[in-house]
Coordinates of C-alpha atoms in Angstrom, one line a residue:
M1 CA -45.0 3.1 34.8
K2 CA -41.6 3.0 33.4
K3 CA -39.8 6.3 32.6
R4 CA -38.9 6.7 28.9
I5 CA -35.3 6.7 28.0
G6 CA -34.0 8.5 24.9
S7 CA -31.7 6.9 22.4
Y8 CA -28.9 9.5 23.2
P9 CA -27.9 11.2 26.4
R10 CA -28.7 14.9 26.8
V11 CA -25.6 17.0 27.2
R12 CA -25.5 20.6 28.2
I13 CA -23.3 22.8 26.0
E14 CA -21.4 25.7 27.3
G15 CA -18.7 27.8 25.5
G16 CA -15.6 29.2 27.0
G17 CA -13.4 26.1 27.2
R18 CA -9.7 27.1 26.7
T19 CA -7.6 24.1 27.0
V20 CA -9.5 21.7 24.8
V21 CA -7.9 20.9 21.4
S22 CA -9.9 19.4 18.5
Q23 CA -8.3 17.4 15.7
A24 CA -5.5 16.7 18.2
G25 CA -4.5 13.5 16.4
G26 CA -3.3 15.8 13.7
V27 CA 0.0 16.1 15.6
L28 CA 0.7 12.8 13.8
L29 CA 0.8 14.6 10.5
V30 CA 2.7 17.6 12.0
E31 CA 5.4 15.3 13.3
T32 CA 5.6 13.5 10.0
V33 CA 6.2 16.8 8.3
R34 CA 8.9 17.6 10.7
K35 CA 10.7 14.3 10.5
A36 CA 10.5 14.1 6.8
G37 CA 11.9 17.6 6.4
L38 CA 9.0 18.6 4.3
D39 CA 8.5 22.0 5.9
T40 CA 12.0 23.2 5.3
A41 CA 12.1 21.6 1.7
I42 CA 8.9 23.4 0.6
S43 CA 9.9 26.6 2.3
A44 CA 13.2 26.5 0.4
A45 CA 11.5 25.7 -2.9
L46 CA 9.1 28.6 -2.6
T47 CA 11.6 31.2 -1.4
P48 CA 11.6 33.0 -4.7
W49 CA 7.9 33.7 -4.2
R50 CA 8.2 35.2 -0.7
K51 CA 7.5 38.9 -0.8
T52 CA 9.5 41.4 1.1
R53 CA 8.4 41.9 4.7
A54 CA 5.9 39.0 4.4
V55 CA 4.6 37.7 7.7
H56 CA 3.8 34.3 6.6
D57 CA 6.2 31.9 4.7
P58 CA 4.8 30.7 1.4
G59 CA 6.0 27.1 2.2
K60 CA 4.2 27.1 5.5
I61 CA 1.0 28.4 3.9
L62 CA 1.0 25.7 1.2
L63 CA 1.7 23.0 3.8
D64 CA -1.1 24.3 6.0
V65 CA -3.5 23.9 3.1
A66 CA -2.2 20.4 2.5
L67 CA -2.6 19.4 6.2
A68 CA -6.2 20.8 6.0
V69 CA -6.9 18.6 3.0
A70 CA -5.4 15.7 4.7
L71 CA -7.7 16.2 7.6
G72 CA -10.7 16.2 5.3
G73 CA -10.9 19.7 3.9
D74 CA -11.8 20.2 0.2
C75 CA -11.2 24.0 -0.4
L76 CA -8.7 26.7 0.6
A77 CA -11.0 28.0 3.3
D78 CA -10.8 24.8 5.2
V79 CA -7.5 25.9 6.4
A80 CA -9.6 27.6 9.2
M81 CA -9.5 24.2 11.0
L82 CA -5.7 24.7 11.6
R83 CA -6.2 28.5 12.3
A84 CA -8.4 27.6 15.3
E85 CA -5.7 25.5 16.9
P86 CA -2.5 27.6 16.9
A87 CA -1.1 25.5 19.8
V88 CA -0.8 22.4 17.5
F89 CA -0.5 24.0 14.0
G90 CA 1.2 27.3 14.7
P91 CA 0.2 30.7 13.2
V92 CA -1.9 30.1 10.1
A93 CA -2.5 32.8 7.4
S94 CA -5.8 34.4 6.7
D95 CA -8.1 33.3 3.8
P96 CA -7.2 36.3 1.6
T97 CA -3.4 35.7 2.1
V98 CA -3.9 32.0 1.2
S99 CA -5.8 32.9 -1.9
R100 CA -3.2 35.6 -2.9
L101 CA -0.4 33.0 -2.6
V102 CA -2.2 30.5 -4.8
D103 CA -2.8 33.3 -7.5
T104 CA 0.8 34.2 -7.2
L105 CA 2.1 30.6 -7.6
A106 CA -0.4 29.9 -10.5
A107 CA 0.9 32.9 -12.4
S108 CA 4.4 31.5 -12.4
G109 CA 3.2 28.4 -14.2
E110 CA 5.6 25.6 -14.8
K111 CA 8.4 27.2 -12.9
V112 CA 6.7 26.9 -9.5
L113 CA 5.5 23.4 -10.3
K114 CA 9.0 22.2 -11.0
A115 CA 10.2 23.7 -7.7
I116 CA 7.4 22.0 -5.7
R117 CA 8.0 18.7 -7.5
A118 CA 11.8 18.8 -6.9
A119 CA 11.1 19.4 -3.2
R120 CA 8.7 16.5 -3.1
A121 CA 11.2 14.2 -4.8
E122 CA 14.0 15.0 -2.4
V123 CA 11.8 14.5 0.7
R124 CA 10.4 11.1 -0.7
R125 CA 14.0 9.9 -1.0
H126 CA 14.6 10.8 2.6
V127 CA 11.3 9.2 3.9
W128 CA 12.1 5.9 2.0
Q129 CA 15.4 5.9 3.8
L130 CA 13.7 6.4 7.1
A131 CA 11.2 3.7 6.4
D132 CA 14.0 1.2 5.6
R133 CA 12.3 -2.3 5.4
E134 CA 8.9 -0.7 5.3
A135 CA 9.7 1.4 2.2
P136 CA 8.0 0.5 -1.1
D137 CA 11.4 -0.1 -2.7
A138 CA 12.6 -2.4 0.1
G139 CA 12.6 -5.4 -2.3
G140 CA 14.8 -3.6 -4.7
T141 CA 12.0 -2.7 -7.1
V142 CA 9.3 0.0 -7.5
T143 CA 5.9 -0.3 -9.1
V144 CA 4.1 2.7 -10.6
D145 CA 0.5 2.6 -11.5
L146 CA -0.9 5.0 -14.1
D147 CA -4.6 5.6 -14.2
G148 CA -7.1 8.3 -15.2
V149 CA -9.5 10.0 -12.7
L150 CA -12.8 11.7 -13.6
V151 CA -13.4 14.8 -11.6
I152 CA -16.9 16.3 -12.0
A153 CA -17.3 20.1 -12.2
H154 CA -20.4 21.5 -10.8
S155 CA -19.8 24.9 -12.4
D156 CA -18.3 26.3 -15.5
K157 CA -14.5 26.1 -14.8
E158 CA -11.7 26.5 -17.3
D159 CA -11.0 23.4 -19.3
A160 CA -14.1 21.7 -18.0
A161 CA -15.6 19.5 -20.8
P162 CA -18.0 16.6 -21.3
T163 CA -16.4 13.3 -20.3
W164 CA -16.7 9.8 -21.9
K165 CA -19.0 8.9 -19.0
R166 CA -21.4 11.7 -20.0
T167 CA -20.4 13.8 -17.0
Y168 CA -18.9 17.2 -17.1
G169 CA -15.5 18.2 -15.7
H170 CA -11.8 17.3 -15.9
H171 CA -9.9 14.1 -16.6
P172 CA -6.6 14.1 -14.8
L173 CA -4.0 11.3 -15.3
M174 CA -2.3 10.2 -12.1
G175 CA 0.5 8.0 -11.0
F176 CA 0.8 6.0 -7.7
V177 CA 3.7 4.0 -6.2
D178 CA 2.3 0.8 -5.0
H179 CA 3.3 0.0 -1.4
G180 CA 2.2 -3.7 -1.9
P181 CA 0.0 -5.9 0.3
V182 CA 1.2 -4.5 3.6
G183 CA 0.7 -0.9 2.8
T184 CA -1.3 1.6 0.7
G185 CA 0.3 3.8 -2.0
E186 CA 1.5 7.4 -2.6
P187 CA 1.0 9.8 -5.6
V188 CA 4.0 10.6 -7.8
A189 CA 2.3 12.3 -10.8
A190 CA -0.9 14.2 -11.5
L191 CA -1.4 15.6 -15.0
L192 CA -4.5 17.9 -15.3
R193 CA -6.3 17.5 -18.4
P194 CA -9.8 18.6 -19.9
G195 CA -12.7 16.3 -19.4
N196 CA -12.7 15.3 -23.1
A197 CA -9.1 14.2 -23.0
G198 CA -8.7 10.8 -24.5
S199 CA -8.1 7.7 -22.3
N200 CA -5.5 6.2 -24.6
T201 CA -3.5 9.3 -25.5
A202 CA 0.1 8.1 -25.7
T203 CA 1.6 11.7 -25.2
D204 CA -0.2 12.1 -21.9
H205 CA 0.9 8.7 -20.6
I206 CA 4.5 9.5 -21.6
T207 CA 4.3 12.8 -19.7
A208 CA 2.7 11.2 -16.6
A209 CA 5.4 8.6 -16.7
Q210 CA 8.1 11.1 -16.9
L211 CA 6.6 13.0 -13.9
A212 CA 6.4 9.8 -11.9
L213 CA 10.0 8.7 -12.7
A214 CA 11.4 12.1 -11.7
Q215 CA 9.8 11.6 -8.3
L216 CA 11.6 8.4 -7.6
P217 CA 15.2 8.0 -6.3
K218 CA 17.7 8.3 -9.1
K219 CA 18.5 4.6 -9.3
Y220 CA 14.9 3.8 -10.2
R221 CA 14.4 6.4 -13.0
R222 CA 15.5 3.9 -15.6
G223 CA 16.0 0.1 -15.7
R224 CA 14.2 -3.1 -15.0
R225 CA 13.8 -2.5 -11.3
T226 CA 11.0 0.0 -12.1
L227 CA 7.7 -1.5 -13.3
I228 CA 5.1 0.7 -15.0
R229 CA 1.5 -0.7 -14.9
T230 CA -1.5 0.6 -16.8
D231 CA -4.9 -0.5 -17.9
S232 CA -5.7 -0.9 -21.6
A233 CA -5.6 2.9 -21.9
G234 CA -1.9 2.6 -22.0
G235 CA -1.7 -0.1 -24.6
T236 CA -0.6 2.0 -27.5
H237 CA 2.3 1.5 -29.8
D238 CA 3.9 4.9 -29.0
F239 CA 3.7 4.4 -25.2
V240 CA 5.0 0.9 -25.2
A241 CA 7.8 1.9 -27.6
W242 CA 8.7 4.7 -25.2
L243 CA 8.8 2.3 -22.3
A244 CA 11.0 -0.2 -24.2
Q245 CA 13.3 2.5 -25.7
R246 CA 17.0 1.6 -25.7
G247 CA 18.7 3.1 -22.7
R248 CA 15.5 3.3 -20.7
W249 CA 14.6 -0.4 -20.5
L250 CA 11.8 -0.1 -18.0
S251 CA 9.7 -3.0 -17.0
Y252 CA 6.1 -2.8 -18.1
S253 CA 2.8 -4.5 -17.6
V254 CA 0.3 -2.8 -19.9
G255 CA -3.3 -3.8 -20.6
M256 CA -4.2 -4.4 -24.2
V257 CA -7.5 -4.2 -26.1
I258 CA -8.8 -7.5 -27.4
T259 CA -8.7 -6.9 -31.1
E260 CA -10.1 -9.2 -33.8
Q261 CA -6.6 -10.4 -34.5
V262 CA -6.0 -11.2 -30.8
H263 CA -9.4 -12.9 -30.6
Q264 CA -8.6 -15.1 -33.6
H265 CA -5.2 -16.2 -32.0
V266 CA -7.0 -17.0 -28.7
L267 CA -9.4 -19.3 -30.6
K268 CA -6.4 -21.3 -31.9
V269 CA -4.7 -21.8 -28.5
P270 CA -4.8 -25.6 -27.7
A271 CA -6.4 -26.6 -24.5
S272 CA -3.0 -27.9 -23.2
A273 CA -1.5 -24.5 -23.5
W274 CA -3.8 -22.9 -20.9
T275 CA -2.4 -22.6 -17.3
A276 CA -4.5 -22.2 -14.2
A277 CA -4.5 -18.6 -12.9
V278 CA -3.3 -18.1 -9.2
E279 CA -4.4 -16.0 -6.3
A280 CA -2.2 -13.7 -4.2
D281 CA -1.8 -16.5 -1.5
G282 CA -0.7 -19.0 -4.1
A283 CA -4.1 -20.9 -4.4
I284 CA -5.6 -21.7 -7.8
R285 CA -8.0 -19.1 -9.0
D286 CA -11.3 -20.8 -9.7
G287 CA -12.5 -20.7 -13.2
A288 CA -9.6 -18.7 -14.7
W289 CA -6.8 -19.8 -17.1
V290 CA -3.9 -17.8 -18.8
A291 CA -1.9 -18.4 -22.0
E292 CA 0.8 -16.7 -23.9
L293 CA 0.1 -15.8 -27.5
A294 CA 2.9 -16.0 -30.1
G295 CA 3.2 -15.4 -33.8
D296 CA 2.3 -12.4 -36.0
V297 CA 0.0 -10.9 -33.4
R298 CA 3.2 -9.2 -32.0
D299 CA 4.2 -7.8 -35.3
G300 CA 4.8 -4.0 -35.1
W301 CA 5.4 -4.1 -31.4
P302 CA 8.8 -3.6 -29.6
K303 CA 11.1 -6.6 -29.6
G304 CA 10.8 -8.8 -26.5
M305 CA 7.3 -7.9 -25.9
R306 CA 5.1 -10.8 -24.5
L307 CA 1.3 -11.0 -24.9
I308 CA -0.6 -12.8 -22.3
V309 CA -4.3 -13.5 -22.3
R310 CA -6.7 -14.6 -19.5
K311 CA -10.0 -16.3 -19.9
E312 CA -12.3 -16.4 -16.9
R313 CA -15.9 -17.3 -16.1
P314 CA -17.8 -14.0 -15.7
H315 CA -19.4 -13.2 -12.4
P316 CA -23.1 -13.8 -12.1
G317 CA -24.9 -11.0 -13.9
A318 CA -21.8 -9.8 -15.8
Q319 CA -22.5 -8.9 -19.4
L320 CA -20.3 -10.6 -22.1
R321 CA -18.7 -8.6 -24.8
L322 CA -18.4 -9.3 -28.6
T323 CA -14.6 -10.2 -28.0
D324 CA -15.4 -12.7 -25.4
T325 CA -15.7 -16.4 -26.5
D326 CA -17.2 -19.6 -25.3
G327 CA -18.9 -17.9 -22.4
M328 CA -15.5 -16.8 -21.0
R329 CA -14.5 -13.2 -20.4
L330 CA -11.1 -12.4 -22.1
T331 CA -8.5 -9.9 -21.0
C332 CA -5.1 -9.3 -22.3
F333 CA -1.8 -7.5 -21.3
A334 CA 1.7 -7.0 -22.6
T335 CA 4.9 -7.2 -20.7
N336 CA 8.6 -7.5 -21.2
T337 CA 9.4 -9.4 -18.0
L338 CA 11.3 -12.7 -18.5
G339 CA 11.9 -15.6 -16.2
M340 CA 8.6 -15.6 -14.5
P341 CA 5.7 -18.0 -15.0
I342 CA 2.8 -16.5 -16.9
A343 CA 0.4 -17.2 -14.0
E344 CA 2.6 -14.9 -11.8
L345 CA 2.8 -12.3 -14.5
E346 CA -1.0 -12.3 -14.7
L347 CA -1.3 -12.0 -11.0
R348 CA 1.1 -9.1 -10.9
H349 CA -0.9 -7.3 -13.6
R350 CA -4.2 -8.1 -11.9
L351 CA -3.0 -6.4 -8.7
R352 CA -3.0 -3.1 -10.6
A353 CA -6.5 -3.0 -9.3
R354 CA -5.0 -1.5 -6.1
A355 CA -4.7 1.8 -8.0
E356 CA -8.5 2.1 -7.8
D357 CA -8.1 2.2 -4.0
R358 CA -5.7 5.0 -4.4
I359 CA -8.1 6.8 -6.6
R360 CA -10.9 6.4 -4.0
A361 CA -8.5 7.7 -1.3
A362 CA -7.7 10.7 -3.6
R363 CA -11.4 11.5 -4.1
T364 CA -11.8 11.8 -0.3
T365 CA -8.6 13.9 -0.1
G366 CA -9.3 17.0 -2.1
L367 CA -10.0 15.4 -5.5
R368 CA -13.8 15.2 -5.1
N369 CA -13.8 18.4 -7.2
L370 CA -11.3 21.0 -8.3
P371 CA -12.4 24.1 -6.2
L372 CA -10.7 26.8 -8.2
H373 CA -11.8 28.4 -11.5
R374 CA -8.6 28.7 -13.5
T375 CA -6.6 25.7 -14.8
A376 CA -3.3 27.2 -13.6
Q377 CA -4.8 27.5 -10.1
N378 CA -6.1 23.9 -10.1
R379 CA -2.6 22.7 -11.1
I380 CA -1.5 24.1 -7.8
W381 CA -4.4 22.5 -6.0
L382 CA -3.3 19.1 -7.6
E383 CA 0.1 19.6 -6.0
I384 CA -1.5 20.3 -2.6
V385 CA -3.6 17.2 -3.0
Q386 CA -0.5 15.1 -3.7
I387 CA 1.3 16.5 -0.7
A388 CA -1.7 15.7 1.5
L389 CA -1.9 12.2 0.1
N390 CA 1.9 11.7 0.6
L391 CA 1.5 12.6 4.3
L392 CA -1.4 10.1 4.6
A393 CA 0.9 7.4 3.1
W394 CA 4.1 8.4 4.8
M395 CA 2.7 8.6 8.3
P396 CA 1.4 5.0 8.4
M397 CA 4.6 3.8 6.7
L398 CA 6.7 5.4 9.4
A399 CA 4.5 5.2 12.5
L400 CA 1.7 2.5 12.2
T401 CA 2.0 -1.2 12.3
G402 CA -0.3 -4.2 11.5
K403 CA -3.7 -3.6 10.1
A404 CA -3.6 0.1 11.0
R405 CA -1.0 0.7 8.2
L406 CA -3.8 -0.3 5.7
W407 CA -6.2 2.3 7.0
E408 CA -7.5 4.5 4.3
P409 CA -7.8 8.3 4.9
R410 CA -11.5 8.2 6.0
R411 CA -10.6 5.7 8.7
L412 CA -7.5 7.6 9.7
R413 CA -9.6 10.7 10.2
L414 CA -12.3 9.0 12.2
R415 CA -10.1 7.0 14.5
L416 CA -6.9 9.1 14.8
F417 CA -7.0 12.6 13.6
T418 CA -10.4 13.6 15.1
A419 CA -9.3 12.6 18.6
A420 CA -9.7 15.5 21.1
G421 CA -7.1 16.4 23.6
Q422 CA -6.5 18.7 26.6
L423 CA -3.5 21.1 26.4
V424 CA -1.6 21.4 29.6
T425 CA 1.1 24.0 30.3
T426 CA 3.7 22.9 32.8
G427 CA 6.6 25.3 33.3
R428 CA 8.0 25.9 29.8
R429 CA 6.5 22.7 28.4
R430 CA 3.1 22.1 26.6
I431 CA 1.7 18.7 27.0
L432 CA -1.2 17.4 24.9
R433 CA -3.2 14.8 26.8
L434 CA -5.5 12.6 24.8
A435 CA -8.8 11.1 26.1
R436 CA -8.0 7.9 28.0
H437 CA -11.3 6.3 27.0
W438 CA -10.8 6.8 23.2
P439 CA -10.2 3.3 21.8
W440 CA -7.4 4.4 19.5
T441 CA -5.4 6.6 21.9
G442 CA -2.9 3.8 22.1
H443 CA -2.3 3.9 18.3
I444 CA -1.8 7.6 18.4
T445 CA 0.7 7.6 21.3
A446 CA 2.6 4.6 19.9
A447 CA 2.8 6.2 16.5
L448 CA 4.1 9.4 18.1
D449 CA 6.7 7.4 19.9
R450 CA 8.0 5.9 16.7
L451 CA 8.1 9.2 15.0
T452 CA 10.0 10.9 17.7
Q453 CA 12.6 8.1 17.6
L454 CA 13.4 8.9 14.0
P455 CA 16.4 11.1 13.4
D456 CA 15.8 14.7 12.6
P457 CA 16.5 15.8 9.1
G458 CA 20.1 17.2 8.6

């Protein structure tokens, strides 16, 4: 008779271990904070809000919450993860102290938001310099994607309202810098809005674009080297006119709604005017063609605007719309870029879909819900989420290589941050030894080596 073997081994659990460190891989984020100078920048920005004889620095408290969010937390109380490991994360404030700080910062309104954003912009400039060839502006251009995010509220919170998807919550408008095919992306703008905020509100898009541009190095805040991409929600007269305003001259690639006028012009495009669409690797995209529309369809729009339309066979099961024709799905976008084939322009606009990946990462990094009740408090929370997402973008950019640089937050947490370690004290040195059998220990140690080789902030 064979002895039955269980699916999992039985392990005896005993408390009392003193030298074991959970979330040991979080040292990657701590070292990124140090090399980026984010700790000193945030502390300096929040100096006016430090109370006399305060034990904990406001900047350190805010960064602790951001680190907890980066590690997977979704509320202020999750900072307890860091408090349990003082050897790695240092002294961490109590939950009441954290809550009081958020209330204090929320009461200061726009003043504290400007201080935090200015610190983030300065640190971003420094990080891009450290990244050198791996920075998102290594090619001399920067691409900013604007997109809305629906955040569901499970309780009655300030400014929560019914959304266009028949849910209930908020509708923030966010901006992300695209790192291209070899990287991920980092947030540069987050505008908190009620759930019933319109998708194509031009004033909100202008405000979000201004917030995003203020986060970029000064040379990218105006001029053709900065590309603003949006879906059809940004295809309004006022927003496109703002982008093309004299003296600003930003490049743009903005989705447009297929109106009846556009539809009629598409029907008049001769077969010889259609060009095959292309994939990112240069191959022909099967069943897709692009063409440029001319004539009075551009009347009333800024001078120099080009209107490009794509027709494509719908995927199996896809529903056609009234504006589609001849069994083809039609999409349209506007751009002011010259000197590029329309197939390349269409591919560039189609790559805006990477913003959906950034939104998915944001949902798993503190944006699954807004945990606080007041709108002013949740604005502070959005800044915390952006700091966490920045760390999750900067660490791979500075320290990881190959496919590991493309890992999204969930995979970074499961493979790197959750690694356990043993803390060993030798003389006056503290050494964190990671498990030798852990498959990704090599990634962690190699990444730490790259971070330590970077110069310390001046």
